[in-house]
Coordinates of C-alpha atoms and ligand atoms in Angstrom, one line a residue:
M1241 CA -7.3 83.7 64.4
F1242 CA -4.6 82.5 62.1
K1243 CA -4.4 84.2 58.7
K1244 CA -1.7 83.8 56.2
E1245 CA -1.4 85.9 53.1
V1246 CA -0.1 84.2 50.0
E1247 CA 0.9 85.5 46.5
L1248 CA 1.4 83.1 43.7
L1249 CA 1.5 82.7 39.9
L1250 CA -0.7 79.9 38.4
S1251 CA -1.5 78.7 35.0
P1252 CA -4.9 79.9 33.7
E1253 CA -6.1 76.3 33.8
V1254 CA -5.5 76.1 37.6
A1255 CA -6.4 79.7 38.4
F1256 CA -9.8 79.6 36.8
D1257 CA -10.8 76.2 38.2
E1258 CA -12.1 76.8 41.7
F1259 CA -11.0 73.4 43.2
A1260 CA -7.6 73.3 41.6
R1261 CA -7.0 76.9 42.7
Y1262 CA -8.0 76.2 46.3
E1263 CA -5.6 73.3 46.4
A1264 CA -2.8 75.3 44.9
I1265 CA -3.3 78.1 47.4
L1266 CA -3.2 75.7 50.4
K1267 CA -0.1 74.1 49.1
H1268 CA 1.6 77.4 48.7
A1269 CA 0.6 78.3 52.3
G1270 CA 2.2 75.0 53.5
L1271 CA -1.2 73.5 54.5
R1272 CA -3.0 70.4 53.6
A1273 CA -6.7 70.0 52.6
G1274 CA -8.7 70.2 55.7
E1275 CA -6.2 72.4 57.5
A1276 CA -7.8 75.7 56.3
D1277 CA -11.3 76.9 57.0
F1278 CA -11.5 79.6 54.3
V1279 CA -9.6 81.1 51.4
H1280 CA -10.3 84.7 50.7
L1281 CA -9.2 85.7 47.2
K1282 CA -8.1 89.4 47.3
K1283 CA -6.5 90.2 44.0
R1284 CA -6.3 88.6 40.5
S1285 CA -4.4 89.9 37.5
I1286 CA -3.1 88.5 34.3
D1287 CA 0.7 88.5 33.9
A1288 CA 1.5 88.2 30.2
R1289 CA 5.1 89.2 30.4
G1290 CA 6.8 85.8 30.3
R1291 CA 6.7 83.1 27.6
Q1292 CA 3.4 81.8 28.9
A1293 CA 0.7 84.1 30.3
Q1294 CA -0.1 83.4 33.9
V1295 CA -2.5 84.5 36.5
R1296 CA -1.2 86.3 39.6
L1297 CA -3.3 85.7 42.8
R1298 CA -3.2 87.2 46.2
A1299 CA -5.2 85.5 48.9
D1300 CA -5.7 85.2 52.7
V1301 CA -5.9 81.7 54.1
Y1302 CA -7.8 81.4 57.4
T1303 CA -7.5 78.4 59.8
N1304 CA -10.4 79.8 61.7
T1305 CA -13.7 81.5 60.9
P1306 CA -13.0 84.6 58.8
P1307 CA -14.4 88.1 59.8
R1308 CA -18.0 88.6 58.6
D1309 CA -17.5 91.5 56.3
L1310 CA -14.4 90.6 54.4
F1311 CA -14.8 93.4 51.9
G1312 CA -16.0 96.0 54.4
P1313 CA -19.4 97.1 55.7
W1314 CA -22.5 97.2 53.4
F1315 CA -24.5 100.3 52.9
V1316 CA -27.7 101.3 54.6
Y1317 CA -29.9 104.1 53.3
P1318 CA -32.1 105.5 56.1
N1319 CA -35.6 106.6 55.0
V1320 CA -35.9 110.3 54.3
K1321 CA -38.9 112.2 55.6
S1322 CA -41.0 114.9 53.9
T1323 CA -39.3 117.5 56.0
T1324 CA -35.8 116.4 54.9
P1325 CA -33.9 119.1 52.9
K1326 CA -34.2 118.4 49.1
V1327 CA -31.3 118.3 46.7
L1328 CA -31.9 118.5 42.9
I1329 CA -29.7 116.2 40.9
V1330 CA -29.7 116.7 37.2
G1331 CA -28.6 113.5 35.4
A1332 CA -28.9 109.9 36.3
G1333 CA -25.4 108.8 35.2
P1334 CA -22.9 107.3 37.6
A1335 CA -22.3 110.8 39.1
G1336 CA -26.0 111.6 39.6
L1337 CA -26.9 108.1 41.0
F1338 CA -24.0 107.9 43.4
A1339 CA -24.7 111.5 44.5
A1340 CA -28.3 110.5 45.2
L1341 CA -27.3 107.4 47.3
R1342 CA -24.7 109.4 49.3
C1343 CA -27.4 112.2 49.9
L1344 CA -29.6 109.5 51.4
E1345 CA -26.8 108.3 53.7
L1346 CA -26.3 111.8 54.8
G1347 CA -30.1 112.4 55.5
L1348 CA -30.8 114.6 52.4
K1349 CA -33.6 113.9 49.9
P1350 CA -32.4 113.5 46.3
I1351 CA -34.7 114.4 43.4
V1352 CA -33.0 113.0 40.3
L1353 CA -34.1 114.5 37.0
E1354 CA -33.2 112.5 33.9
R1355 CA -33.9 113.6 30.3
G1356 CA -33.8 110.0 29.0
R1357 CA -35.8 106.9 29.8
D1358 CA -35.4 104.0 32.2
V1359 CA -32.9 101.3 31.2
R1360 CA -35.5 98.9 29.9
T1361 CA -37.3 101.4 27.6
R1362 CA -34.0 102.9 26.6
R1363 CA -33.1 99.6 24.9
R1364 CA -35.7 100.3 22.2
D1365 CA -34.2 103.6 21.4
L1366 CA -30.8 101.9 21.0
A1367 CA -32.4 99.4 18.6
A1368 CA -33.8 102.3 16.6
I1369 CA -30.3 103.8 16.2
N1370 CA -28.8 100.5 15.1
K1371 CA -31.6 99.3 12.9
E1372 CA -33.4 102.3 11.6
Q1373 CA -30.6 104.9 11.8
L1374 CA -32.8 107.1 14.0
V1375 CA -31.3 109.0 17.0
N1376 CA -33.6 110.1 19.8
P1377 CA -32.0 113.2 21.2
D1378 CA -33.1 112.3 24.8
S1379 CA -32.5 108.6 24.8
N1380 CA -29.5 107.0 23.2
Y1381 CA -26.1 105.5 24.1
C1382 CA -25.2 108.6 26.1
F1383 CA -28.6 109.7 27.6
G1384 CA -30.9 107.7 29.7
E1385 CA -30.9 105.9 33.0
G1386 CA -27.4 105.0 34.1
G1387 CA -25.9 107.6 31.8
A1388 CA -23.2 107.0 29.2
G1389 CA -21.8 104.0 31.2
T1390 CA -24.9 101.8 31.0
Y1391 CA -24.4 100.3 27.6
S1392 CA -20.7 100.1 27.8
D1393 CA -17.9 97.8 28.6
G1394 CA -18.4 98.7 32.3
K1395 CA -14.6 99.0 32.9
L1396 CA -14.2 100.0 36.5
Y1397 CA -10.6 101.0 36.8
T1398 CA -9.5 104.5 37.3
R1399 CA -6.3 106.4 37.7
A1400 CA -8.1 109.0 39.9
T1401 CA -7.6 106.9 43.0
K1402 CA -6.8 109.9 45.2
R1403 CA -10.1 111.6 44.3
G1404 CA -12.3 109.3 46.4
D1405 CA -12.9 105.8 47.7
V1406 CA -12.7 103.4 44.8
G1407 CA -13.5 100.5 47.0
R1408 CA -16.6 102.1 48.3
V1409 CA -17.9 102.6 44.7
L1410 CA -17.2 99.0 43.8
R1411 CA -18.8 97.6 47.0
R1412 CA -21.9 99.7 46.3
L1413 CA -22.1 98.2 42.8
V1414 CA -21.7 94.7 44.3
Q1415 CA -24.4 95.4 46.9
H1416 CA -26.7 96.2 44.0
G1417 CA -26.0 93.2 41.9
A1418 CA -22.5 93.5 40.2
T1419 CA -20.3 90.4 40.4
P1420 CA -18.1 90.3 43.5
D1421 CA -15.2 89.5 41.0
I1422 CA -15.0 93.3 40.6
L1423 CA -13.6 93.5 44.1
V1424 CA -10.8 91.1 43.2
D1425 CA -9.8 91.7 39.6
A1426 CA -7.0 94.1 38.9
H1427 CA -8.9 95.4 35.8
P1428 CA -12.6 94.8 36.8
H1429 CA -15.5 95.2 34.4
I1430 CA -19.2 94.4 34.5
G1431 CA -20.3 94.2 30.8
T1432 CA -23.2 95.7 29.0
N1433 CA -25.5 92.7 29.5
K1434 CA -25.2 93.0 33.3
L1435 CA -25.1 96.8 33.8
P1436 CA -28.8 97.6 33.2
A1437 CA -29.9 95.4 36.2
V1438 CA -27.3 97.0 38.4
V1439 CA -28.4 100.5 37.4
Q1440 CA -32.0 99.5 38.0
A1441 CA -31.2 98.2 41.4
L1442 CA -29.4 101.5 42.3
R1443 CA -32.5 103.4 41.2
E1444 CA -34.8 101.1 43.3
A1445 CA -32.6 101.7 46.3
I1446 CA -33.0 105.5 45.9
I1447 CA -36.8 105.3 45.6
E1448 CA -37.1 102.8 48.4
A1449 CA -35.4 105.2 50.8
G1450 CA -37.7 108.1 49.9
G1451 CA -35.7 109.7 47.1
E1452 CA -37.2 110.5 43.7
V1453 CA -36.1 109.6 40.2
R1454 CA -38.0 111.2 37.3
F1455 CA -37.4 110.1 33.7
A1456 CA -38.2 112.0 30.5
T1457 CA -37.5 115.1 32.5
R1458 CA -35.1 117.4 30.6
V1459 CA -33.9 120.5 32.4
T1460 CA -34.1 123.4 30.0
D1461 CA -33.5 126.5 32.2
L1462 CA -32.1 127.7 35.5
L1463 CA -33.8 129.7 38.2
L1464 CA -31.1 132.2 38.7
D1465 CA -31.6 134.8 41.4
R1466 CA -28.6 137.1 40.9
N1467 CA -25.7 135.0 42.2
R1468 CA -27.8 132.1 43.5
L1469 CA -29.4 129.1 41.8
R1470 CA -32.8 128.5 43.3
G1471 CA -33.7 125.6 41.1
V1472 CA -34.4 124.5 37.5
V1473 CA -37.1 124.5 34.9
T1474 CA -38.0 121.4 32.9
A1475 CA -39.0 121.0 29.3
A1476 CA -42.6 120.5 30.4
G1477 CA -42.5 123.9 32.1
E1478 CA -42.3 122.6 35.6
T1479 CA -40.4 124.7 38.2
L1480 CA -38.4 122.8 40.8
E1481 CA -36.8 124.6 43.7
A1482 CA -34.1 123.5 46.2
Q1483 CA -31.2 125.0 48.1
A1484 CA -28.7 122.9 46.2
T1485 CA -28.6 121.6 42.6
I1486 CA -26.0 119.0 41.6
L1487 CA -25.4 119.4 37.8
A1488 CA -24.3 116.0 36.6
T1489 CA -25.4 116.1 32.9
G1490 CA -22.3 114.4 31.3
H1491 CA -20.1 115.7 28.5
S1492 CA -22.7 115.2 25.7
A1493 CA -25.3 117.6 27.2
R1494 CA -24.4 120.3 24.8
D1495 CA -27.6 122.2 25.4
I1496 CA -26.6 122.5 29.0
Y1497 CA -23.3 124.1 28.1
E1498 CA -25.1 126.4 25.7
L1499 CA -27.6 127.3 28.4
L1500 CA -24.9 128.1 31.0
H1501 CA -23.1 130.3 28.5
Q1502 CA -26.3 132.1 27.4
R1503 CA -27.3 132.7 31.1
G1504 CA -23.9 134.2 31.8
V1505 CA -22.7 131.3 34.1
L1506 CA -18.9 131.1 33.8
I1507 CA -17.7 128.0 31.8
E1508 CA -14.1 127.4 30.4
A1509 CA -12.7 125.6 27.4
K1510 CA -10.5 122.7 28.5
P1511 CA -8.2 120.2 26.7
F1512 CA -9.8 117.0 25.5
A1513 CA -9.0 114.2 23.0
M1514 CA -10.3 113.1 19.6
G1515 CA -9.7 110.5 17.0
V1516 CA -11.1 107.2 15.7
R1517 CA -11.9 103.7 16.9
V1518 CA -9.8 100.9 15.6
E1519 CA -11.1 97.4 15.2
H1520 CA -9.0 94.2 15.0
P1521 CA -9.9 90.5 15.1
Q1522 CA -9.7 89.6 18.8
A1523 CA -7.5 86.6 17.8
L1524 CA -4.8 89.0 16.5
I1525 CA -4.7 90.8 19.8
D1526 CA -4.7 87.5 21.8
Q1527 CA -1.9 86.1 19.7
A1528 CA 0.2 89.3 20.1
Q1529 CA -0.4 89.6 23.8
Y1530 CA -0.5 86.0 25.0
R1531 CA 1.7 84.5 22.2
R1532 CA -0.7 81.6 21.7
T1533 CA -3.3 81.1 19.1
D1534 CA -5.9 79.7 21.4
R1535 CA -6.3 81.8 24.5
G1536 CA -8.1 79.0 26.4
L1537 CA -9.4 80.2 29.7
L1538 CA -7.6 83.5 29.6
P1539 CA -9.8 86.6 29.2
A1540 CA -9.8 88.3 25.8
A1541 CA -6.5 90.2 25.7
S1542 CA -6.4 94.0 25.8
Y1543 CA -3.8 96.7 25.3
S1544 CA -2.9 100.1 26.4
L1545 CA -0.7 102.2 24.1
V1546 CA 0.7 105.7 24.1
H1547 CA 3.0 107.7 21.8
Q1548 CA 4.2 111.2 21.7
T1549 CA 3.8 112.7 18.2
E1550 CA 5.2 115.8 16.6
V1551 CA 3.4 117.7 13.8
K1552 CA 4.4 121.1 12.6
G1553 CA 6.6 121.5 15.7
E1554 CA 3.7 120.8 18.1
Q1555 CA 3.9 117.8 20.3
R1556 CA 0.7 115.9 21.2
G1557 CA 0.1 112.5 22.9
V1558 CA -1.8 109.9 20.9
F1559 CA -3.2 107.1 23.1
S1560 CA -5.6 104.2 23.2
F1561 CA -8.8 104.9 25.1
C1562 CA -11.6 102.7 26.4
M1563 CA -10.2 99.5 24.9
C1564 CA -13.0 97.0 24.6
P1565 CA -11.7 93.4 24.2
G1566 CA -14.3 91.0 22.7
G1567 CA -16.6 93.9 22.1
F1568 CA -18.6 96.0 19.7
I1569 CA -18.3 99.4 18.2
V1570 CA -21.5 101.4 19.0
P1571 CA -23.2 104.5 17.5
A1572 CA -22.9 107.1 20.3
A1573 CA -24.4 110.2 18.6
T1574 CA -26.9 112.3 20.6
A1575 CA -28.5 114.0 17.6
Q1576 CA -29.4 113.3 14.0
G1577 CA -26.8 114.7 11.5
E1578 CA -23.8 113.5 13.5
V1579 CA -21.8 110.3 13.7
V1580 CA -19.9 109.4 16.9
V1581 CA -18.5 106.0 17.8
N1582 CA -17.6 104.4 21.1
G1583 CA -17.2 100.8 22.3
M1584 CA -18.9 98.3 24.6
S1585 CA -18.4 94.6 25.6
P1586 CA -20.6 91.9 27.2
S1587 CA -19.4 90.5 30.5
R1588 CA -17.8 87.5 28.8
R1589 CA -16.0 89.7 26.3
D1590 CA -16.6 87.0 23.7
S1591 CA -17.2 88.8 20.4
R1592 CA -14.7 88.2 17.7
F1593 CA -13.6 91.8 17.6
A1594 CA -11.3 94.0 19.7
N1595 CA -11.9 97.7 19.5
S1596 CA -10.3 100.7 21.0
G1597 CA -10.4 104.5 20.7
I1598 CA -7.2 105.9 19.4
V1599 CA -7.2 109.6 20.1
A1600 CA -4.9 112.6 20.0
A1601 CA -4.8 115.2 22.8
M1602 CA -6.4 118.5 21.8
E1603 CA -4.9 121.5 23.5
L1604 CA -6.4 124.9 23.7
A1605 CA -3.9 126.0 21.1
D1606 CA -5.7 123.7 18.6
L1607 CA -9.0 125.5 19.1
D1608 CA -10.5 128.7 17.7
L1609 CA -11.1 130.4 21.1
R1610 CA -11.3 133.8 19.5
Q1611 CA -14.4 133.0 17.5
H1612 CA -16.1 130.5 19.8
G1613 CA -14.9 131.4 23.3
P1614 CA -15.4 128.7 25.8
L1615 CA -17.5 126.6 23.4
A1616 CA -14.6 126.3 21.0
G1617 CA -13.9 122.6 21.8
L1618 CA -17.6 121.7 21.5
R1619 CA -17.7 123.4 18.1
F1620 CA -14.7 121.5 17.0
Q1621 CA -16.3 118.2 18.1
Q1622 CA -19.5 119.1 16.3
A1623 CA -17.9 120.0 13.1
L1624 CA -16.0 116.7 13.0
E1625 CA -19.1 114.6 13.9
Q1626 CA -21.1 116.4 11.2
R1627 CA -18.4 115.8 8.6
A1628 CA -18.2 112.1 9.6
C1629 CA -22.0 111.9 9.1
A1630 CA -22.0 113.6 5.7
A1631 CA -19.0 111.6 4.5
A1632 CA -20.8 108.3 5.2
G1633 CA -24.2 109.3 3.6
N1634 CA -26.1 111.2 6.4
T1635 CA -27.3 108.1 8.3
Q1636 CA -25.7 106.4 11.3
Q1637 CA -23.4 104.5 9.0
A1638 CA -19.8 105.5 9.9
P1639 CA -16.9 106.4 7.7
A1640 CA -14.1 103.9 7.8
Q1641 CA -10.8 102.9 6.2
L1642 CA -8.4 99.9 6.4
L1643 CA -5.6 100.9 8.8
G1644 CA -2.8 99.9 6.4
D1645 CA -4.5 102.0 3.7
F1646 CA -4.8 104.9 6.0
L1647 CA -1.1 104.8 6.7
K1648 CA -0.4 104.7 3.0
R1649 CA -3.0 107.4 2.3
K1650 CA -4.9 105.0 0.0
T1651 CA -8.6 104.6 -0.4
S1652 CA -9.8 101.2 0.7
A1653 CA -11.4 99.2 -2.1
S1654 CA -13.4 97.3 0.4
L1655 CA -13.8 97.1 4.2
L1656 CA -13.6 94.2 6.7
E1657 CA -16.5 92.6 8.6
T1658 CA -17.4 94.8 11.5
S1659 CA -19.2 94.7 14.9
Y1660 CA -20.7 98.2 14.1
Q1661 CA -24.3 97.5 13.4
P1662 CA -25.4 100.5 11.3
G1663 CA -22.7 99.7 8.8
L1664 CA -19.5 101.3 7.4
V1665 CA -18.7 103.3 4.3
S1666 CA -15.2 103.4 2.8
V1667 CA -13.9 107.0 2.8
R1668 CA -10.5 108.6 3.1
M1669 CA -10.4 109.4 6.8
D1670 CA -8.0 112.3 6.2
D1671 CA -11.1 114.1 4.6
V1672 CA -13.0 113.6 7.9
L1673 CA -10.3 114.2 10.4
G1674 CA -8.4 117.1 8.7
P1675 CA -4.6 117.1 8.1
N1676 CA -3.3 117.7 11.6
L1677 CA -5.4 115.2 13.5
A1678 CA -4.9 112.6 10.7
E1679 CA -1.1 113.1 10.8
R1680 CA -1.0 112.7 14.6
L1681 CA -3.0 109.5 14.5
R1682 CA -0.9 108.2 11.6
Q1683 CA 2.3 108.7 13.7
G1684 CA 0.6 107.0 16.7
F1685 CA -0.5 104.0 14.6
Q1686 CA 3.0 103.6 13.1
D1687 CA 4.4 103.4 16.6
F1688 CA 1.7 101.0 17.8
G1689 CA 2.5 98.8 14.8
R1690 CA 6.1 98.5 16.1
K1691 CA 4.8 97.5 19.5
I1692 CA 2.1 95.0 18.6
P1693 CA 2.9 92.7 15.6
G1694 CA 0.2 92.9 12.9
Y1695 CA -1.5 95.9 14.6
A1696 CA -1.0 98.6 11.9
T1697 CA -2.0 96.5 8.9
N1698 CA -5.0 96.0 6.7
A1699 CA -6.2 93.3 9.2
A1700 CA -7.6 96.2 11.0
Q1701 CA -9.9 99.2 10.1
I1702 CA -10.4 102.6 11.6
V1703 CA -13.9 104.0 12.1
G1704 CA -14.8 107.6 12.8
V1705 CA -15.2 109.6 14.9
E1706 CA -14.2 109.0 18.5
S1707 CA -15.1 112.5 19.7
R1708 CA -16.6 112.1 23.1
T1709 CA -13.7 110.9 25.1
S1710 CA -13.8 113.7 27.7
A1711 CA -15.5 117.1 28.2
P1712 CA -14.3 119.9 26.0
I1713 CA -15.5 122.3 28.7
R1714 CA -15.0 122.8 32.4
I1715 CA -17.7 124.2 34.7
P1716 CA -15.5 125.8 37.4
R1717 CA -16.1 125.1 41.1
D1718 CA -14.5 126.2 44.3
P1719 CA -12.2 123.5 45.4
A1720 CA -13.3 123.7 49.0
T1721 CA -17.1 124.0 48.7
L1722 CA -17.5 122.4 45.2
Q1723 CA -19.9 125.2 44.4
H1724 CA -19.6 127.3 41.2
P1725 CA -17.4 130.3 42.1
E1726 CA -20.0 132.8 41.0
V1727 CA -23.3 130.9 41.5
A1728 CA -24.2 129.7 45.0
G1729 CA -26.2 126.5 45.2
L1730 CA -24.8 125.2 41.9
F1731 CA -22.6 122.1 42.3
P1732 CA -21.0 121.1 38.9
C1733 CA -20.4 117.4 39.0
G1734 CA -19.0 114.5 37.1
E1735 CA -17.6 114.2 33.6
G1736 CA -19.6 116.9 32.0
A1737 CA -18.3 119.5 34.5
G1738 CA -14.7 118.3 33.8
Y1739 CA -14.1 116.4 37.1
A1740 CA -14.2 112.8 36.1
G1741 CA -13.4 110.5 33.2
G1742 CA -15.1 107.2 33.5
I1743 CA -17.7 105.4 35.5
V1744 CA -15.8 105.1 38.8
S1745 CA -14.4 108.6 38.9
A1746 CA -17.8 110.0 38.0
A1747 CA -19.4 108.0 40.8
M1748 CA -16.7 109.2 43.3
D1749 CA -17.3 112.8 42.2
G1750 CA -21.1 112.3 42.7
E1751 CA -20.4 111.2 46.3
R1752 CA -18.0 114.1 46.9
C1753 CA -20.7 116.6 45.7
A1754 CA -23.3 115.1 47.9
E1755 CA -20.9 115.5 50.9
A1756 CA -20.2 119.1 49.8
V1757 CA -24.0 119.9 49.7
F1758 CA -24.4 118.3 53.2
A1759 CA -21.6 120.5 54.5
I1760 CA -23.3 123.6 53.3
L1761 CA -26.8 122.7 54.3
S1762 CA -26.0 121.3 57.8
Ligands
FAD3254 P1 -23.2 110.7 32.1 O1 -23.0 109.2 32.3 O2 -23.0 111.2 30.8 O3 -24.6 111.0 32.6 C1 -25.3 112.2 32.4 C2 -26.8 112.0 32.5 O4 -27.4 113.3 32.4 C3 -27.3 111.3 31.3 O5 -28.0 110.2 31.7 C4 -28.1 112.3 30.5 O6 -29.2 111.8 29.9 C5 -28.5 113.3 31.6 N1 -28.8 114.6 31.1 C6 -28.1 115.3 30.2 N2 -28.7 116.5 30.0 C7 -29.7 116.6 30.8 C8 -30.8 117.5 31.0 N3 -30.7 118.7 30.4 N4 -31.8 117.3 31.9 C9 -31.8 116.1 32.6 N5 -30.9 115.1 32.4 C10 -29.9 115.4 31.5 N6 -16.3 104.6 31.3 C11 -15.7 103.7 32.0 O7 -15.2 104.0 33.1 N7 -15.7 102.4 31.6 C12 -16.2 102.0 30.4 O8 -16.1 100.8 30.0 C13 -16.9 103.0 29.6 N8 -17.4 102.7 28.4 C14 -18.2 103.6 27.7 C15 -18.9 103.2 26.6 C16 -19.7 104.1 26.0 C17 -20.5 103.6 24.7 C18 -19.8 105.4 26.4 C19 -20.7 106.4 25.7 C20 -19.1 105.8 27.5 C21 -18.3 104.9 28.2 N9 -17.6 105.3 29.4 C22 -16.9 104.3 30.1 C23 -17.6 106.6 29.9 C24 -18.5 106.7 31.1 O9 -19.8 106.2 30.7 C25 -18.6 108.2 31.5 O10 -17.4 108.6 31.9 C26 -19.6 108.3 32.7 O11 -20.8 107.7 32.4 C27 -19.7 109.7 33.1 O12 -20.7 109.8 34.2 P2 -21.5 111.1 34.5 O13 -22.5 110.7 35.5 O14 -20.6 112.2 34.8 O15 -22.2 111.5 33.1

């Protein structure tokens, strides 16, 4: 079978037109139309370094029938029986769902317990936050089926490529309805309009194979038998027992951190990051990145920025986080009395706004460990979120300031149009952030303004607070068995335990924990 690999740069107009692209690839391979049987696109990325942004493609050209499974084998979940060993999985985020699917592949029966509601019902709770300023503490942008990643941008790239099989996670998502483009794009994403159907398909696969998924089931206590976890207790008072419990409750499950601490289960404070979300007109970012006013067929442009700051002799990184081109800022609080912002985008990334978290690293030295012990980071986050809420009038309206005004320490007389549905209130963000964090962010923004023309001006506004970037706490685990070092049967998992930061890395960690459970039970 003849196969030739080609790599080429094309204009967006050719690259995004299926026929024109096919012809260009054949020409590059030295073939004429009719001389190839199949073109398999393997990689696609935007190269915006030159005068004109171009699309870089890598493809295999076959002059014979291509192999059947170009992207690797699909997944089969054998049906579990009533005698199959059970595994409790707390949390139906990417970590919990992928742990459940991997359990099924390994012949274990997953029972997934999720405090929130199914994706469809959850939508109503999101509408209540946006329109009525009401936060349901069990069903919101962080809690509910699919976890924090369901109503998001669905970015699927990770730097944690050594921690698992990224391709396997992506192929699983495609098998359950995600666009196959995610297997090709250098920076794949699904989009908030497409994610719920994928999440629902993952759940259906679990149930079809004999696993269980229970919604509105909040875990409130642990069945601890000296140094062994025997199971969990739910808010309804139900007791569930199993030899292994995968705890994948995410970084917003503060009650779980408090519970572990109260029950004497070792947890540790860890570094994290905090800051604000910045919103620009997407056209400004497109113009700066692509150097053309009309981006045409090119996707909404994004950016990734980092700067080392120094305040009072302490160096801290300030960086962009979870950039959402063509997206929306969303209210991601998990309780009344706090304001938290995050970002999401639809699959087409076609809103008029570009938003990104701009956050500063928080080290242990920035926290009051003496007073709050391992919960010090959580208390810091809480205080900032409550201050943000109070500053903007104790609703889900968020405090905001024009970016140019923030740099000049000037109150904004008015704010810009925004994608943030509950609305913005003009405040001096220094009052919300405190002097150290505000100064670090200011230094970061000043540097970013030098890198992207127009970035650090009053064409943009900052919205607070971006406080849930990563877990402020680690639930330790033995690197070999992935069990808690002091509590057998407890497998801390995913972002909440401090082993992931994003959808793909959380999913990979879920798979690893399922494998670790299998190793212990078999
Ligand atoms: P989570 O997704 O947080 O899931 C934990 C689950 O546990 C939740 O469903 C929660 O309801 C449940 N739970 C909590 N406590 C209990 C309890 N006591 N009992 C039962 N269930 C409980 N990452 C990306 O990679 N790309 C993105 O584009 C992206 N965008 C994001 C946008 C938004 C708005 C948000 C909030 C996050 C975004 N993230 C994104 C981050 C990403 O969603 C998380 O990194 C990821 O979801 C973590 O997965 P997890 O399974 O570890 O935890």
